[in-house]
Tab-separated table of C-alpha atoms and ligand atoms in Angstrom:
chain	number	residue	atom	x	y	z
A	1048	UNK	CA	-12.633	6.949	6.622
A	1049	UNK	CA	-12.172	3.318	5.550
A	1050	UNK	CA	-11.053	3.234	1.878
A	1051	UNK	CA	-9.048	0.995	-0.205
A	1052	UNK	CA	-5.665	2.819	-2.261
A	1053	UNK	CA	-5.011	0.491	-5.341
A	1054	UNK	CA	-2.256	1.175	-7.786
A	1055	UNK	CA	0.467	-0.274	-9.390
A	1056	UNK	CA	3.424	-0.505	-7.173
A	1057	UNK	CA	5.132	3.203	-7.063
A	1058	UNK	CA	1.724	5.004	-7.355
A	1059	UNK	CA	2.146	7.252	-4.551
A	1060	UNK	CA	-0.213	4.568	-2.094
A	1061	UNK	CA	2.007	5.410	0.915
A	1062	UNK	CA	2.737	8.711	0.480
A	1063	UNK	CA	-1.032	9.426	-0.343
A	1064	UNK	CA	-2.107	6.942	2.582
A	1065	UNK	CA	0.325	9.119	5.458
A	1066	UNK	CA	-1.408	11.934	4.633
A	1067	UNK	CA	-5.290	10.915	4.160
A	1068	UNK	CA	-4.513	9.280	8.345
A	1069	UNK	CA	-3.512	12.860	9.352
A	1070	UNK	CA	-6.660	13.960	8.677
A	1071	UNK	CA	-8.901	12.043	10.654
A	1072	UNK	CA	-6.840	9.748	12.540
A	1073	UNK	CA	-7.629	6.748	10.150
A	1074	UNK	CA	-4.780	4.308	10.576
A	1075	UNK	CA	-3.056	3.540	8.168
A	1076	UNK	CA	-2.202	-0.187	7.143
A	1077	UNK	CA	0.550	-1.337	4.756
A	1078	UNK	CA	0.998	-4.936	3.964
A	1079	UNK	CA	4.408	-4.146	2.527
A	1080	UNK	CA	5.346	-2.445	5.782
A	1081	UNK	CA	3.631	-5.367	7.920
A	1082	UNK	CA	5.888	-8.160	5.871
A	1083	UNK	CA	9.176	-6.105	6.141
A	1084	UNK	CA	8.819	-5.290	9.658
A	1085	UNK	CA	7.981	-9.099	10.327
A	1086	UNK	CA	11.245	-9.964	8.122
A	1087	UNK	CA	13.172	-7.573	10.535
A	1088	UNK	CA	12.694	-8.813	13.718
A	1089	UNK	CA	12.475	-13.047	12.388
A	1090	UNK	CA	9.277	-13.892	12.768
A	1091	UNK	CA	7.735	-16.861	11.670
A	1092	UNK	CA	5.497	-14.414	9.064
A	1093	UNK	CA	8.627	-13.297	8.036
A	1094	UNK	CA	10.549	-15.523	7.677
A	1095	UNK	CA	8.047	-17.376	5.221
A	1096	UNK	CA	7.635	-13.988	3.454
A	1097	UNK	CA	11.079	-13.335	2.772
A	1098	UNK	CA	11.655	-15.050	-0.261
A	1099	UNK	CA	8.651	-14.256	-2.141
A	1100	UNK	CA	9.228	-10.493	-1.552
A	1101	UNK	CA	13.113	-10.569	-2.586
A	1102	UNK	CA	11.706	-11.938	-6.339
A	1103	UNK	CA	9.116	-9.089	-6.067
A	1104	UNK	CA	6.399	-12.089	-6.097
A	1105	UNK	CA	3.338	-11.969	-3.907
A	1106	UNK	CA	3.172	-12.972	-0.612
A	1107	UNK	CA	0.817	-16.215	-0.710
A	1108	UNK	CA	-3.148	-15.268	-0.050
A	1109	UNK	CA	-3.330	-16.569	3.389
A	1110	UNK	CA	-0.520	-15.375	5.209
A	1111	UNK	CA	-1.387	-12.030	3.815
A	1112	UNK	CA	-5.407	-13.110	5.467
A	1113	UNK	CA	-4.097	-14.233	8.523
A	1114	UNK	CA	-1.862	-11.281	8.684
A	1115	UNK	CA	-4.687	-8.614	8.119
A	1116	UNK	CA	-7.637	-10.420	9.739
A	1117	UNK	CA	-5.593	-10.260	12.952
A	1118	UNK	CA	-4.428	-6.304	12.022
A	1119	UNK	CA	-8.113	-5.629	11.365
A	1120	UNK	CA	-9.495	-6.814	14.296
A	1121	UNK	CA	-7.340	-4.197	16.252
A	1122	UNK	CA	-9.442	-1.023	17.948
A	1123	UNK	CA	-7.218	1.075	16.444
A	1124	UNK	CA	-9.439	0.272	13.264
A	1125	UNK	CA	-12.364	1.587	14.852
A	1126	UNK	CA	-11.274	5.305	13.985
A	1127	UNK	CA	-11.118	3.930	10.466
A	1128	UNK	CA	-8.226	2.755	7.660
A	1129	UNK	CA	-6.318	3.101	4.732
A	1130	UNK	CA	-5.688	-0.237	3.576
A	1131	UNK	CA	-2.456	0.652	1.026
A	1132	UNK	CA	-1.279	-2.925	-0.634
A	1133	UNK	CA	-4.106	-4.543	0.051
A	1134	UNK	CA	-5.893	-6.307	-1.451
A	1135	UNK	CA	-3.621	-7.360	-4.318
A	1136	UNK	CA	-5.491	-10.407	-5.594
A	1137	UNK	CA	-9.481	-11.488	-6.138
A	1138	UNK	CA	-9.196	-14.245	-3.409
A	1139	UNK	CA	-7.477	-11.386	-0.961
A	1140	UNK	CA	-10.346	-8.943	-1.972
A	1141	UNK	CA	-13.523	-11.732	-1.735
A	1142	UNK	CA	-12.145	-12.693	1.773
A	1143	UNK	CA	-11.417	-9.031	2.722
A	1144	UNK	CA	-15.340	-8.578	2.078
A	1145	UNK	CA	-16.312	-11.601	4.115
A	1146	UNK	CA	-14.097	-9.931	6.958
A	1147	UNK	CA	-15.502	-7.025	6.921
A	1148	UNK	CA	-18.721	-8.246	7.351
A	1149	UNK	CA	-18.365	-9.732	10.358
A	1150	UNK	CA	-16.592	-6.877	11.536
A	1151	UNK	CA	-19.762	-4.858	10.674
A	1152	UNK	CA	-17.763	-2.489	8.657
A	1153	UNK	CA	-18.333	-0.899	5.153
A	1154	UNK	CA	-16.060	0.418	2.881
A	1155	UNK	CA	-16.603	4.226	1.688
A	1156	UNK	CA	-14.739	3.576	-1.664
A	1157	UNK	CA	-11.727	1.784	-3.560
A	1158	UNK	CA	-9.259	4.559	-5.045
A	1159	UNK	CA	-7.342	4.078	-7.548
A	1160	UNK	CA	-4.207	5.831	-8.396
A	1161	UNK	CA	-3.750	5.738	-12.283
A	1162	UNK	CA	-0.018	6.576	-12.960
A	1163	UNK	CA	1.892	6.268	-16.077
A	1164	UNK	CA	4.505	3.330	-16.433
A	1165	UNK	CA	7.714	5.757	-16.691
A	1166	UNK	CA	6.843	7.283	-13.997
A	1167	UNK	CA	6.109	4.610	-11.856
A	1168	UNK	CA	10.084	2.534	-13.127
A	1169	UNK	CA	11.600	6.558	-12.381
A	1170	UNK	CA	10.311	6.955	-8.890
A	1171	UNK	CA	10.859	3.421	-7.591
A	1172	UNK	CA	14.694	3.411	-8.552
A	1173	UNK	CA	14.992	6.551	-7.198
A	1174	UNK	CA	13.026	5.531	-3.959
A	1175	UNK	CA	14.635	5.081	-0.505
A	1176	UNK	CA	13.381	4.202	2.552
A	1177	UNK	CA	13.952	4.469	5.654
A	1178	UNK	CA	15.370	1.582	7.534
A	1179	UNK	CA	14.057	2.128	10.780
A	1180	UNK	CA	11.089	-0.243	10.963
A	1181	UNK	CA	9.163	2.058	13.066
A	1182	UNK	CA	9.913	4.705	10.524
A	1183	UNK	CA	9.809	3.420	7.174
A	1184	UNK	CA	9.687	7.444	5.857
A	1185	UNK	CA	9.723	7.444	2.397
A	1186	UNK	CA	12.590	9.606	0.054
A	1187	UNK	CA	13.491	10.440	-3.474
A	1188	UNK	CA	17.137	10.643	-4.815
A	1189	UNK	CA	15.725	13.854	-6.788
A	1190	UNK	CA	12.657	15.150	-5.456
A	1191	UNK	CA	12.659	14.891	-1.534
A	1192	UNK	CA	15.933	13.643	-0.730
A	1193	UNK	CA	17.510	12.070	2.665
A	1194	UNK	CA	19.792	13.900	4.481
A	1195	UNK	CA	23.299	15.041	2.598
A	1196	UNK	CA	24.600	11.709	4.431
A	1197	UNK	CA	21.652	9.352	3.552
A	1198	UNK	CA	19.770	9.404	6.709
A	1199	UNK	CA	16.769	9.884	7.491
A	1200	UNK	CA	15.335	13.335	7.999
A	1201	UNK	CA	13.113	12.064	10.526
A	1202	UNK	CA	14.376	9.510	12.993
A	1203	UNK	CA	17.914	9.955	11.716
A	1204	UNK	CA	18.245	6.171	10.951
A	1205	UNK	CA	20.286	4.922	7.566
A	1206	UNK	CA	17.767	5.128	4.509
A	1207	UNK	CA	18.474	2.247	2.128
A	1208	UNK	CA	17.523	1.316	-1.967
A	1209	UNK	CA	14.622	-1.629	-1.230
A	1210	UNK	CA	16.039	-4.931	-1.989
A	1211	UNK	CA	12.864	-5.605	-4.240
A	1212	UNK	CA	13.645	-2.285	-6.121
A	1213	UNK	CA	16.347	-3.621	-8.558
A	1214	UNK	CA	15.500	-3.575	-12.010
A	1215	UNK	CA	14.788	-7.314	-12.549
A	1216	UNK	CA	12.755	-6.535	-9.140
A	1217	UNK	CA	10.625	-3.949	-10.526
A	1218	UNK	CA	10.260	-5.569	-13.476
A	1219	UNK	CA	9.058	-8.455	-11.799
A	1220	UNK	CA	6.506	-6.673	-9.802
A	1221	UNK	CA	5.076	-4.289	-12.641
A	1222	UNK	CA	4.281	-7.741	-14.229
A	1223	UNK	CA	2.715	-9.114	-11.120
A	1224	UNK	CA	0.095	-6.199	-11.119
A	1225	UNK	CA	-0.992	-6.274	-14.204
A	1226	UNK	CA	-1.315	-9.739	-13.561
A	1227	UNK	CA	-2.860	-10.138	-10.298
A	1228	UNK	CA	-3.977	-6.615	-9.125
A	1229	UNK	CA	-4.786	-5.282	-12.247
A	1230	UNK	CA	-8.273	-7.136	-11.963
A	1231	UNK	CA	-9.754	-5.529	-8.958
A	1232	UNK	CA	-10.064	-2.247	-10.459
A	1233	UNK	CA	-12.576	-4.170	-12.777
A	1234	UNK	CA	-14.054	-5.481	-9.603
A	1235	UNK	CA	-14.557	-2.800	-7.536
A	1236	UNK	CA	-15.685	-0.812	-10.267
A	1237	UNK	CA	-18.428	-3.697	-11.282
A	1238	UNK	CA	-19.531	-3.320	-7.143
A	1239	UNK	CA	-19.785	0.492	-7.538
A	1240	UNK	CA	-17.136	1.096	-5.443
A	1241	UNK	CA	-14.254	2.604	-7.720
A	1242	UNK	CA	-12.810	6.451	-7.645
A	1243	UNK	CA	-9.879	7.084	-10.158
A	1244	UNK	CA	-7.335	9.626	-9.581
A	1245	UNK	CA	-5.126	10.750	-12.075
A	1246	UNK	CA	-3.337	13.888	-10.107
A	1247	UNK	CA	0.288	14.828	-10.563
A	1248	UNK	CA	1.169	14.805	-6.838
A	1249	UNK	CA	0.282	13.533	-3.855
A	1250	UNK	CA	-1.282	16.241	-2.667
A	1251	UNK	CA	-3.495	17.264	-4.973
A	1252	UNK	CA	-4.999	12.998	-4.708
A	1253	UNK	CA	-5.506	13.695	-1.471
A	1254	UNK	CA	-7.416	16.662	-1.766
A	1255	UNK	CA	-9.571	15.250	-4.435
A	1256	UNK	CA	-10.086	12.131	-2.169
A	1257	UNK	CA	-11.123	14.534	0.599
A	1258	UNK	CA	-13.900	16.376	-1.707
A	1259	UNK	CA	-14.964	12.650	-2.810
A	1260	UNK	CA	-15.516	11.678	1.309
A	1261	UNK	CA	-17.601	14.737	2.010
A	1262	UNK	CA	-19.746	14.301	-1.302
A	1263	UNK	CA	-20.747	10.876	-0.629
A	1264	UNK	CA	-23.850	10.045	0.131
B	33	AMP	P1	4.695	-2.876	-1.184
B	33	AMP	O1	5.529	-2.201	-0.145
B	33	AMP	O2	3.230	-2.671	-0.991
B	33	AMP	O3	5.142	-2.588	-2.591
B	33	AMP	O4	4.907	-4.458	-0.955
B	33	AMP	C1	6.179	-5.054	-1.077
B	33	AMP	C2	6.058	-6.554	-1.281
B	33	AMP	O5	5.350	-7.136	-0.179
B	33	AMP	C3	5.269	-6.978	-2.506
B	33	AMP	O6	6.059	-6.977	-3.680
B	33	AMP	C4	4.829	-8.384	-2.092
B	33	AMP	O7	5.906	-9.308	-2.190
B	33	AMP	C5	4.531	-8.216	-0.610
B	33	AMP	N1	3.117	-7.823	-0.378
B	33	AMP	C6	2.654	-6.640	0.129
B	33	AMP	N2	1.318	-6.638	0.207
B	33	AMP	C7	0.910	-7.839	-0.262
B	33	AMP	C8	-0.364	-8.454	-0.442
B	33	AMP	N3	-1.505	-7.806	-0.147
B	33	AMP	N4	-0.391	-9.706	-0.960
B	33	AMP	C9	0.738	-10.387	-1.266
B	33	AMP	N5	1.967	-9.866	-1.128
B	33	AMP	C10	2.065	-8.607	-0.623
């Protein structure tokens, strides 16, 4: 499959985007994940990116290009993608077309994940992650927590509160989608390319996403 997940930040893109790439193979592509990784191990990406994320502002549009043009070009791709946290602006999703085309690859649809505002501010202070960069599983304080000791239930690494998931953070970043994000479900949906999911869990997007892959034409 190669579909876009859009949604305000705390939507459910990652956990929704793990489990749509167990399905068909369909790597799955996080710019957040990219940028902290890059922050990690001091790279010249992230060492740029670093700031920008700590505020909860956007990366600038081309570092986040260069980044994904080279992560696009990859053969991994070639099975397909879930591109979760990107595109997050117009110029991001004009240039991501552009790519494409040259790539000689077509999108089978942008979904969006529509999820109320309490919701979102509840899971995202409640949200660890895993610190292993490899790793980066995802927890909840309440509804799928770490292990009793905080680590991770997977790899067994430390799991650790976001630094960009403080409340000025949050707020910070709930502003910057409405902002900047919030206009490419108008987009996509003016291209013909927009599926909205309003499910409760995670699962039940990803099934719905499923019956929307098989149905279309
Ligand atoms: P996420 O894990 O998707 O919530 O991303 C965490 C942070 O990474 C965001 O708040 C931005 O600072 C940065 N980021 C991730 N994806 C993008 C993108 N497509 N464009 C600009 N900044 C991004």
């Amino acid at each position: 499959m190669r579909i876009i997940l859009l949604g305000a930040p705390g939507a459910g893109k990652g956990t929704v985007a793990k489990l749509l790439s167990q399905i068909d193979g369909s790597v799955h592509i996080s710019t957040g994940d990219i940028l902290r990784a890059a922050i990690k191990e001091g790279t010249e990406l992230g060492m740029k990116a670093k700031a920008y994320m700590e505020r909860g502002d956007l990366v600038p549009d081309e570092l986040v290009m260069l980044m994904m043009e080279d992560r696009l070009r990859r053969p991994d791709t070639d099975k397909g993608f879930i591109l979760d946290g990107f595109p997050r602006t117009i110029p991001q999703a004009e240039a991501l077309e552009g790519l494409l085309k040259r790539l000689g690859k077509e999108l089978d649809f942008v979904a969006n994940l529509e999820v109320e505002r309490e919701v979102i501010i509840d899971r995202l202070t409640t949200r660890r992650t895993c610190s292993n960069p490899d790793c980066q599983e995802i927890y909840n304080v309440k509804s799928n927590p770490p292990l009793p000791d905080g680590t991770c239930r997977k790899c067994g690494s430390p799991t650790v509160q976001r630094e960009d998931e403080t409340e000025e953070a949050i707020a910070n970043r709930l502003a910057t989608y409405q902002a900047k994000t919030a206009p490419l479900i108008d987009y996509y949906a003016r291209k013909g390319l927009l599926k909205n999911y309003r499910s409760v869990s995670s699962a039940e997007t990803v099934e719905a996403v499923k019956r929307d892959l098989t149905l279309r034409p």
